[in-house]
PDB file of C-alpha atoms in Angstrom:
ATOM      1  CA  MET A   1     -20.135  -6.231   1.521  1.00 52.00           C
ATOM      2  CA  ASN A   2     -20.581 -10.253   2.553  1.00 58.00           C
ATOM      3  CA  LYS A   3     -23.657 -10.222   0.936  1.00 63.00           C
ATOM      4  CA  GLY A   4     -23.794 -13.159  -0.965  1.00 67.00           C
ATOM      5  CA  MET A   5     -20.992 -14.778   0.792  1.00 79.00           C
ATOM      6  CA  THR A   6     -20.698 -17.705   1.938  1.00 89.00           C
ATOM      7  CA  ALA A   7     -19.279 -18.720   5.535  1.00 91.00           C
ATOM      8  CA  LYS A   8     -16.945 -19.958   4.347  1.00 90.00           C
ATOM      9  CA  GLY A   9     -15.790 -16.896   2.164  1.00 88.00           C
ATOM     10  CA  ALA A  10     -16.520 -14.389   5.189  1.00 91.00           C
ATOM     11  CA  ALA A  11     -14.679 -16.112   7.260  1.00 92.00           C
ATOM     12  CA  THR A  12     -11.524 -16.109   4.902  1.00 92.00           C
ATOM     13  CA  ARG A  13     -12.188 -12.432   4.055  1.00 94.00           C
ATOM     14  CA  MET A  14     -12.264 -11.888   8.326  1.00 94.00           C
ATOM     15  CA  ARG A  15      -8.920 -13.380   8.574  1.00 95.00           C
ATOM     16  CA  ILE A  16      -6.992 -11.149   5.624  1.00 95.00           C
ATOM     17  CA  VAL A  17      -8.607  -8.258   7.873  1.00 95.00           C
ATOM     18  CA  VAL A  18      -7.522  -9.240  10.496  1.00 94.00           C
ATOM     19  CA  ALA A  19      -4.434 -10.038   9.376  1.00 94.00           C
ATOM     20  CA  ALA A  20      -4.075  -6.767   7.728  1.00 93.00           C
ATOM     21  CA  ALA A  21      -5.235  -4.746  11.328  1.00 90.00           C
ATOM     22  CA  LEU A  22      -2.329  -6.659  12.829  1.00 90.00           C
ATOM     23  CA  LEU A  23      -0.035  -5.999  10.217  1.00 91.00           C
ATOM     24  CA  ILE A  24      -1.054  -1.911  10.061  1.00 87.00           C
ATOM     25  CA  ARG A  25      -0.817  -1.687  13.934  1.00 84.00           C
ATOM     26  CA  GLU A  26       2.686  -3.224  13.987  1.00 85.00           C
ATOM     27  CA  LYS A  27       4.292  -1.388  10.329  1.00 84.00           C
ATOM     28  CA  GLY A  28       1.784   1.382   9.956  1.00 81.00           C
ATOM     29  CA  ALA A  29      -0.455   1.629   6.185  1.00 81.00           C
ATOM     30  CA  ALA A  30       1.441   3.177   4.512  1.00 82.00           C
ATOM     31  CA  ASP A  31       4.481   0.852   4.214  1.00 86.00           C
ATOM     32  CA  THR A  32       1.878  -2.416   4.402  1.00 87.00           C
ATOM     33  CA  THR A  33       1.342  -3.481   1.000  1.00 90.00           C
ATOM     34  CA  LEU A  34      -1.049  -6.279  -0.288  1.00 92.00           C
ATOM     35  CA  ASP A  35       2.571  -8.416  -0.880  1.00 93.00           C
ATOM     36  CA  ASP A  36       2.939  -8.232   2.851  1.00 94.00           C
ATOM     37  CA  VAL A  37      -1.378  -9.311   3.907  1.00 94.00           C
ATOM     38  CA  ARG A  38      -0.864 -11.406   0.805  1.00 94.00           C
ATOM     39  CA  ALA A  39       2.080 -13.273   2.718  1.00 94.00           C
ATOM     40  CA  ALA A  40       1.312 -13.069   5.681  1.00 94.00           C
ATOM     41  CA  THR A  41      -2.253 -14.850   4.831  1.00 94.00           C
ATOM     42  CA  SER A  42      -0.834 -17.233   2.864  1.00 93.00           C
ATOM     43  CA  THR A  43      -3.879 -15.998   0.149  1.00 92.00           C
ATOM     44  CA  SER A  44      -3.134 -15.588  -3.876  1.00 92.00           C
ATOM     45  CA  LYS A  45      -3.473 -11.814  -5.132  1.00 92.00           C
ATOM     46  CA  SER A  46      -6.233 -13.152  -7.329  1.00 93.00           C
ATOM     47  CA  GLN A  47      -8.372 -14.105  -3.604  1.00 91.00           C
ATOM     48  CA  LEU A  48      -7.381 -10.661  -2.544  1.00 93.00           C
ATOM     49  CA  PHE A  49      -9.187  -9.643  -5.716  1.00 93.00           C
ATOM     50  CA  HIS A  50     -11.847 -11.741  -4.875  1.00 93.00           C
ATOM     51  CA  TYR A  51     -12.500 -10.250  -1.559  1.00 93.00           C
ATOM     52  CA  PHE A  52     -11.607  -6.314  -2.120  1.00 93.00           C
ATOM     53  CA  PRO A  53     -12.058  -5.789  -5.257  1.00 93.00           C
ATOM     54  CA  ASN A  54     -10.188  -2.379  -5.829  1.00 90.00           C
ATOM     55  CA  GLY A  55      -7.461  -3.707  -3.392  1.00 89.00           C
ATOM     56  CA  ARG A  56      -5.254  -1.429  -1.561  1.00 89.00           C
ATOM     57  CA  ALA A  57      -8.324   1.000  -0.500  1.00 88.00           C
ATOM     58  CA  ASP A  58     -10.807  -2.060  -0.574  1.00 91.00           C
ATOM     59  CA  MET A  59      -9.366  -3.815   2.353  1.00 90.00           C
ATOM     60  CA  LEU A  60      -8.027   0.141   4.263  1.00 89.00           C
ATOM     61  CA  VAL A  61     -11.524   0.729   5.023  1.00 90.00           C
ATOM     62  CA  ALA A  62     -12.596  -2.981   5.527  1.00 92.00           C
ATOM     63  CA  VAL A  63      -9.506  -2.741   8.530  1.00 91.00           C
ATOM     64  CA  ALA A  64     -10.975   0.147   9.225  1.00 89.00           C
ATOM     65  CA  GLN A  65     -14.572  -0.930   9.928  1.00 91.00           C
ATOM     66  CA  HIS A  66     -12.414  -3.829  11.939  1.00 91.00           C
ATOM     67  CA  GLU A  67     -10.394  -1.518  14.237  1.00 87.00           C
ATOM     68  CA  ALA A  68     -13.503   0.577  14.907  1.00 89.00           C
ATOM     69  CA  ASP A  69     -15.588  -2.288  15.805  1.00 92.00           C
ATOM     70  CA  GLU A  70     -12.750  -3.204  17.887  1.00 88.00           C
ATOM     71  CA  VAL A  71     -12.593  -0.423  19.307  1.00 88.00           C
ATOM     72  CA  LEU A  72     -16.437   0.130  20.641  1.00 92.00           C
ATOM     73  CA  GLN A  73     -16.493  -3.919  21.524  1.00 92.00           C
ATOM     74  CA  ALA A  74     -13.298  -3.537  23.832  1.00 90.00           C
ATOM     75  CA  GLN A  75     -15.602  -1.461  25.764  1.00 93.00           C
ATOM     76  CA  GLN A  76     -18.067  -3.721  26.624  1.00 92.00           C
ATOM     77  CA  PRO A  77     -20.493  -3.887  28.511  1.00 94.00           C
ATOM     78  CA  TYR A  78     -19.681  -0.842  30.130  1.00 94.00           C
ATOM     79  CA  LEU A  79     -20.323   1.561  27.377  1.00 95.00           C
ATOM     80  CA  ASP A  80     -23.773  -0.123  26.743  1.00 94.00           C
ATOM     81  CA  ASP A  81     -25.096   1.342  30.673  1.00 95.00           C
ATOM     82  CA  LEU A  82     -23.061   4.696  32.296  1.00 96.00           C
ATOM     83  CA  SER A  83     -25.562   4.832  34.665  1.00 94.00           C
ATOM     84  CA  SER A  84     -23.741   5.052  37.966  1.00 94.00           C
ATOM     85  CA  TRP A  85     -20.834   6.650  39.668  1.00 94.00           C
ATOM     86  CA  GLU A  86     -19.502   2.528  40.019  1.00 94.00           C
ATOM     87  CA  ALA A  87     -20.345   1.569  36.363  1.00 95.00           C
ATOM     88  CA  TRP A  88     -18.189   4.621  34.831  1.00 96.00           C
ATOM     89  CA  GLN A  89     -15.704   3.325  37.151  1.00 94.00           C
ATOM     90  CA  LYS A  90     -15.548  -0.583  35.709  1.00 95.00           C
ATOM     91  CA  TRP A  91     -15.814   1.428  31.852  1.00 96.00           C
ATOM     92  CA  SER A  92     -12.687   3.626  32.725  1.00 96.00           C
ATOM     93  CA  ARG A  93     -10.922   0.347  33.795  1.00 95.00           C
ATOM     94  CA  ALA A  94     -11.640  -1.744  31.348  1.00 93.00           C
ATOM     95  CA  VAL A  95     -10.631   0.743  28.664  1.00 93.00           C
ATOM     96  CA  LEU A  96      -7.093   1.595  30.415  1.00 92.00           C
ATOM     97  CA  GLU A  97      -6.446  -1.588  31.065  1.00 91.00           C
ATOM     98  CA  HIS A  98      -7.273  -2.261  27.461  1.00 88.00           C
ATOM     99  CA  TYR A  99      -5.072  -0.225  26.502  1.00 87.00           C
ATOM    100  CA  THR A 100      -2.193  -0.778  28.666  1.00 87.00           C
ATOM    101  CA  GLU A 101      -2.826  -4.470  27.553  1.00 86.00           C
ATOM    102  CA  LEU A 102      -2.078  -3.312  23.866  1.00 80.00           C
ATOM    103  CA  GLY A 103       0.496  -1.209  24.466  1.00 72.00           C
ATOM    104  CA  GLN A 104       1.479   0.886  21.562  1.00 65.00           C
ATOM    105  CA  ARG A 105      -0.751  -1.419  19.716  1.00 71.00           C
ATOM    106  CA  CYS A 106      -3.810  -0.420  19.750  1.00 70.00           C
ATOM    107  CA  PRO A 107      -6.795  -0.132  16.290  1.00 70.00           C
ATOM    108  CA  LEU A 108      -7.297   3.548  18.238  1.00 71.00           C
ATOM    109  CA  GLY A 109      -3.991   4.751  17.188  1.00 67.00           C
ATOM    110  CA  SER A 110      -4.118   3.037  13.600  1.00 67.00           C
ATOM    111  CA  LEU A 111      -7.497   4.478  13.113  1.00 69.00           C
ATOM    112  CA  THR A 112      -7.111   8.108  14.182  1.00 72.00           C
ATOM    113  CA  THR A 113      -3.063   8.030  12.695  1.00 68.00           C
ATOM    114  CA  GLU A 114      -3.051   6.063   9.799  1.00 69.00           C
ATOM    115  CA  LEU A 115      -6.270   4.488   8.450  1.00 70.00           C
ATOM    116  CA  GLY A 116      -8.629   7.656   8.642  1.00 72.00           C
ATOM    117  CA  LYS A 117      -6.399   9.282   6.606  1.00 75.00           C
ATOM    118  CA  SER A 118      -6.654   6.453   3.522  1.00 72.00           C
ATOM    119  CA  SER A 119      -9.755   7.173   1.657  1.00 80.00           C
ATOM    120  CA  PRO A 120     -13.003   9.038   1.985  1.00 86.00           C
ATOM    121  CA  GLU A 121     -14.431   6.604   2.566  1.00 88.00           C
ATOM    122  CA  ALA A 122     -11.918   5.139   5.543  1.00 84.00           C
ATOM    123  CA  ARG A 123     -12.454   8.367   7.458  1.00 86.00           C
ATOM    124  CA  ALA A 124     -16.210   7.837   7.508  1.00 91.00           C
ATOM    125  CA  VAL A 125     -15.645   4.652   9.269  1.00 90.00           C
ATOM    126  CA  VAL A 126     -13.267   6.901  11.554  1.00 88.00           C
ATOM    127  CA  THR A 127     -16.557   9.386  11.932  1.00 91.00           C
ATOM    128  CA  GLY A 128     -19.161   6.593  12.747  1.00 94.00           C
ATOM    129  CA  LEU A 129     -17.401   5.543  14.922  1.00 92.00           C
ATOM    130  CA  PHE A 130     -16.389   8.429  17.511  1.00 92.00           C
ATOM    131  CA  GLU A 131     -20.246   9.170  16.609  1.00 95.00           C
ATOM    132  CA  ALA A 132     -21.587   6.051  18.089  1.00 96.00           C
ATOM    133  CA  TRP A 133     -19.133   6.109  20.685  1.00 95.00           C
ATOM    134  CA  GLU A 134     -19.908  10.004  21.425  1.00 96.00           C
ATOM    135  CA  ALA A 135     -24.105   9.021  21.927  1.00 96.00           C
ATOM    136  CA  ALA A 136     -22.836   6.341  24.109  1.00 97.00           C
ATOM    137  CA  LEU A 137     -20.800   8.583  26.846  1.00 97.00           C
ATOM    138  CA  SER A 138     -23.273  11.240  26.268  1.00 96.00           C
ATOM    139  CA  ARG A 139     -26.548   8.360  27.133  1.00 96.00           C
ATOM    140  CA  GLY A 140     -24.183   7.417  29.984  1.00 95.00           C
ATOM    141  CA  VAL A 141     -23.792  11.805  30.872  1.00 95.00           C
ATOM    142  CA  GLU A 142     -27.086  12.147  30.679  1.00 94.00           C
ATOM    143  CA  ALA A 143     -28.356   9.417  33.316  1.00 93.00           C
ATOM    144  CA  MET A 144     -25.921  10.565  35.845  1.00 92.00           C
ATOM    145  CA  LEU A 145     -27.003  14.271  34.774  1.00 90.00           C
ATOM    146  CA  PRO A 146     -30.337  14.343  34.419  1.00 90.00           C
ATOM    147  CA  GLY A 147     -31.494  17.949  32.522  1.00 86.00           C
ATOM    148  CA  ASP A 148     -27.547  19.619  32.682  1.00 82.00           C
ATOM    149  CA  GLY A 149     -27.683  20.174  29.717  1.00 85.00           C
ATOM    150  CA  SER A 150     -24.281  19.144  28.611  1.00 88.00           C
ATOM    151  CA  ALA A 151     -23.980  15.662  28.154  1.00 92.00           C
ATOM    152  CA  ALA A 152     -22.355  16.262  24.674  1.00 93.00           C
ATOM    153  CA  GLU A 153     -19.776  18.530  26.218  1.00 95.00           C
ATOM    154  CA  ARG A 154     -18.886  16.422  28.854  1.00 94.00           C
ATOM    155  CA  ALA A 155     -18.796  12.852  26.507  1.00 96.00           C
ATOM    156  CA  ARG A 156     -16.407  15.209  23.799  1.00 96.00           C
ATOM    157  CA  VAL A 157     -14.391  16.185  27.411  1.00 96.00           C
ATOM    158  CA  VAL A 158     -14.287  12.370  27.761  1.00 96.00           C
ATOM    159  CA  LEU A 159     -13.563  11.198  23.822  1.00 95.00           C
ATOM    160  CA  THR A 160     -11.050  13.488  23.753  1.00 94.00           C
ATOM    161  CA  ALA A 161      -9.728  12.098  26.995  1.00 96.00           C
ATOM    162  CA  VAL A 162      -9.767   8.663  25.975  1.00 93.00           C
ATOM    163  CA  GLN A 163      -8.121  10.063  22.027  1.00 90.00           C
ATOM    164  CA  GLY A 164      -4.662  11.924  24.318  1.00 91.00           C
ATOM    165  CA  GLY A 165      -4.316   9.538  26.677  1.00 91.00           C
ATOM    166  CA  VAL A 166      -3.836   7.216  24.038  1.00 88.00           C
ATOM    167  CA  LEU A 167      -1.392   8.907  21.822  1.00 86.00           C
ATOM    168  CA  MET A 168       0.498  10.411  24.600  1.00 89.00           C
ATOM    169  CA  LEU A 169       0.583   6.172  25.013  1.00 87.00           C
ATOM    170  CA  GLN A 170       1.793   5.935  21.955  1.00 82.00           C
ATOM    171  CA  THR A 171       4.633   8.149  21.712  1.00 85.00           C
ATOM    172  CA  THR A 172       5.837   7.397  24.957  1.00 89.00           C
ATOM    173  CA  GLY A 173       4.810   3.948  25.261  1.00 87.00           C
ATOM    174  CA  ARG A 174       3.638   5.055  29.511  1.00 90.00           C
ATOM    175  CA  THR A 175      -0.163   4.818  30.719  1.00 91.00           C
ATOM    176  CA  ASP A 176      -0.259   6.607  33.078  1.00 93.00           C
ATOM    177  CA  TYR A 177      -1.222   9.645  30.595  1.00 95.00           C
ATOM    178  CA  LEU A 178      -4.527   8.206  29.972  1.00 94.00           C
ATOM    179  CA  GLU A 179      -5.121   7.325  33.679  1.00 95.00           C
ATOM    180  CA  ALA A 180      -5.009  11.121  34.443  1.00 96.00           C
ATOM    181  CA  ALA A 181      -6.478  12.070  31.345  1.00 96.00           C
ATOM    182  CA  LEU A 182      -9.757   9.542  32.457  1.00 95.00           C
ATOM    183  CA  ALA A 183      -9.744  10.656  35.669  1.00 95.00           C
ATOM    184  CA  ALA A 184      -9.693  14.236  34.780  1.00 95.00           C
ATOM    185  CA  ALA A 185     -12.234  14.067  32.441  1.00 95.00           C
ATOM    186  CA  ILE A 186     -14.508  11.689  34.615  1.00 95.00           C
ATOM    187  CA  GLU A 187     -14.730  13.420  38.155  1.00 93.00           C
ATOM    188  CA  PRO A 188     -16.615  16.381  36.981  1.00 90.00           C
ATOM    189  CA  LEU A 189     -19.408  13.420  36.843  1.00 90.00           C
ATOM    190  CA  ARG A 190     -18.410  12.132  40.405  1.00 87.00           C
ATOM    191  CA  ALA A 191     -18.449  15.439  42.214  1.00 82.00           C
ATOM    192  CA  ARG A 192     -22.114  17.264  40.067  1.00 77.00           C
ATOM    193  CA  ALA A 193     -23.996  13.529  40.969  1.00 70.00           C
ATOM    194  CA  GLY A 194     -22.781  14.384  44.399  1.00 72.00           C
ATOM    195  CA  VAL A 195     -21.719  10.836  44.970  1.00 72.00           C
ATOM    196  CA  ARG A 196     -19.369   9.935  48.177  1.00 64.00           C
ATOM    197  CA  GLY A 197     -15.260   8.741  47.232  1.00 54.00           C
TER     198      GLY A 197
END
């Protein structure tokens, strides 16, 4: 999408995407209009359509990609090396701290409840996010339990625990659901790998 775009153009486009993402987290995708984005970014209608030729549809896909990147980036550097129980604990703490800080305005929530439903292209972005996330978690499970044969299944349990905990956080404002779900999801890794307390 940024092919042939100048550095200044790419920066302007990113500024619009970030502002739109924040608006969508606050108001929801259905209630965020191009006029809202124009007002928040002090851009003209022609500028918006220059960067997003198909208007709102293109912008929502760009926001979905931005939010998906944010979800994975927030878990680094831990997500790339979950080969020890200590690494899993650090990853879990990073996830919990990240979503505690964001509260009800998190990119994962807007992706799954708002943006993922906006178009087939946005849904493909969300699907790609979950596939990449699951693959990273699967590698970590395999490193902890080599030859166990259930890495993908265990990774899905962990991923579902995060998603469910974040959904509960969004609806209640409480992080204890996410904390409990994460702890329960990764505990079998410690136990099966024979790691003490």
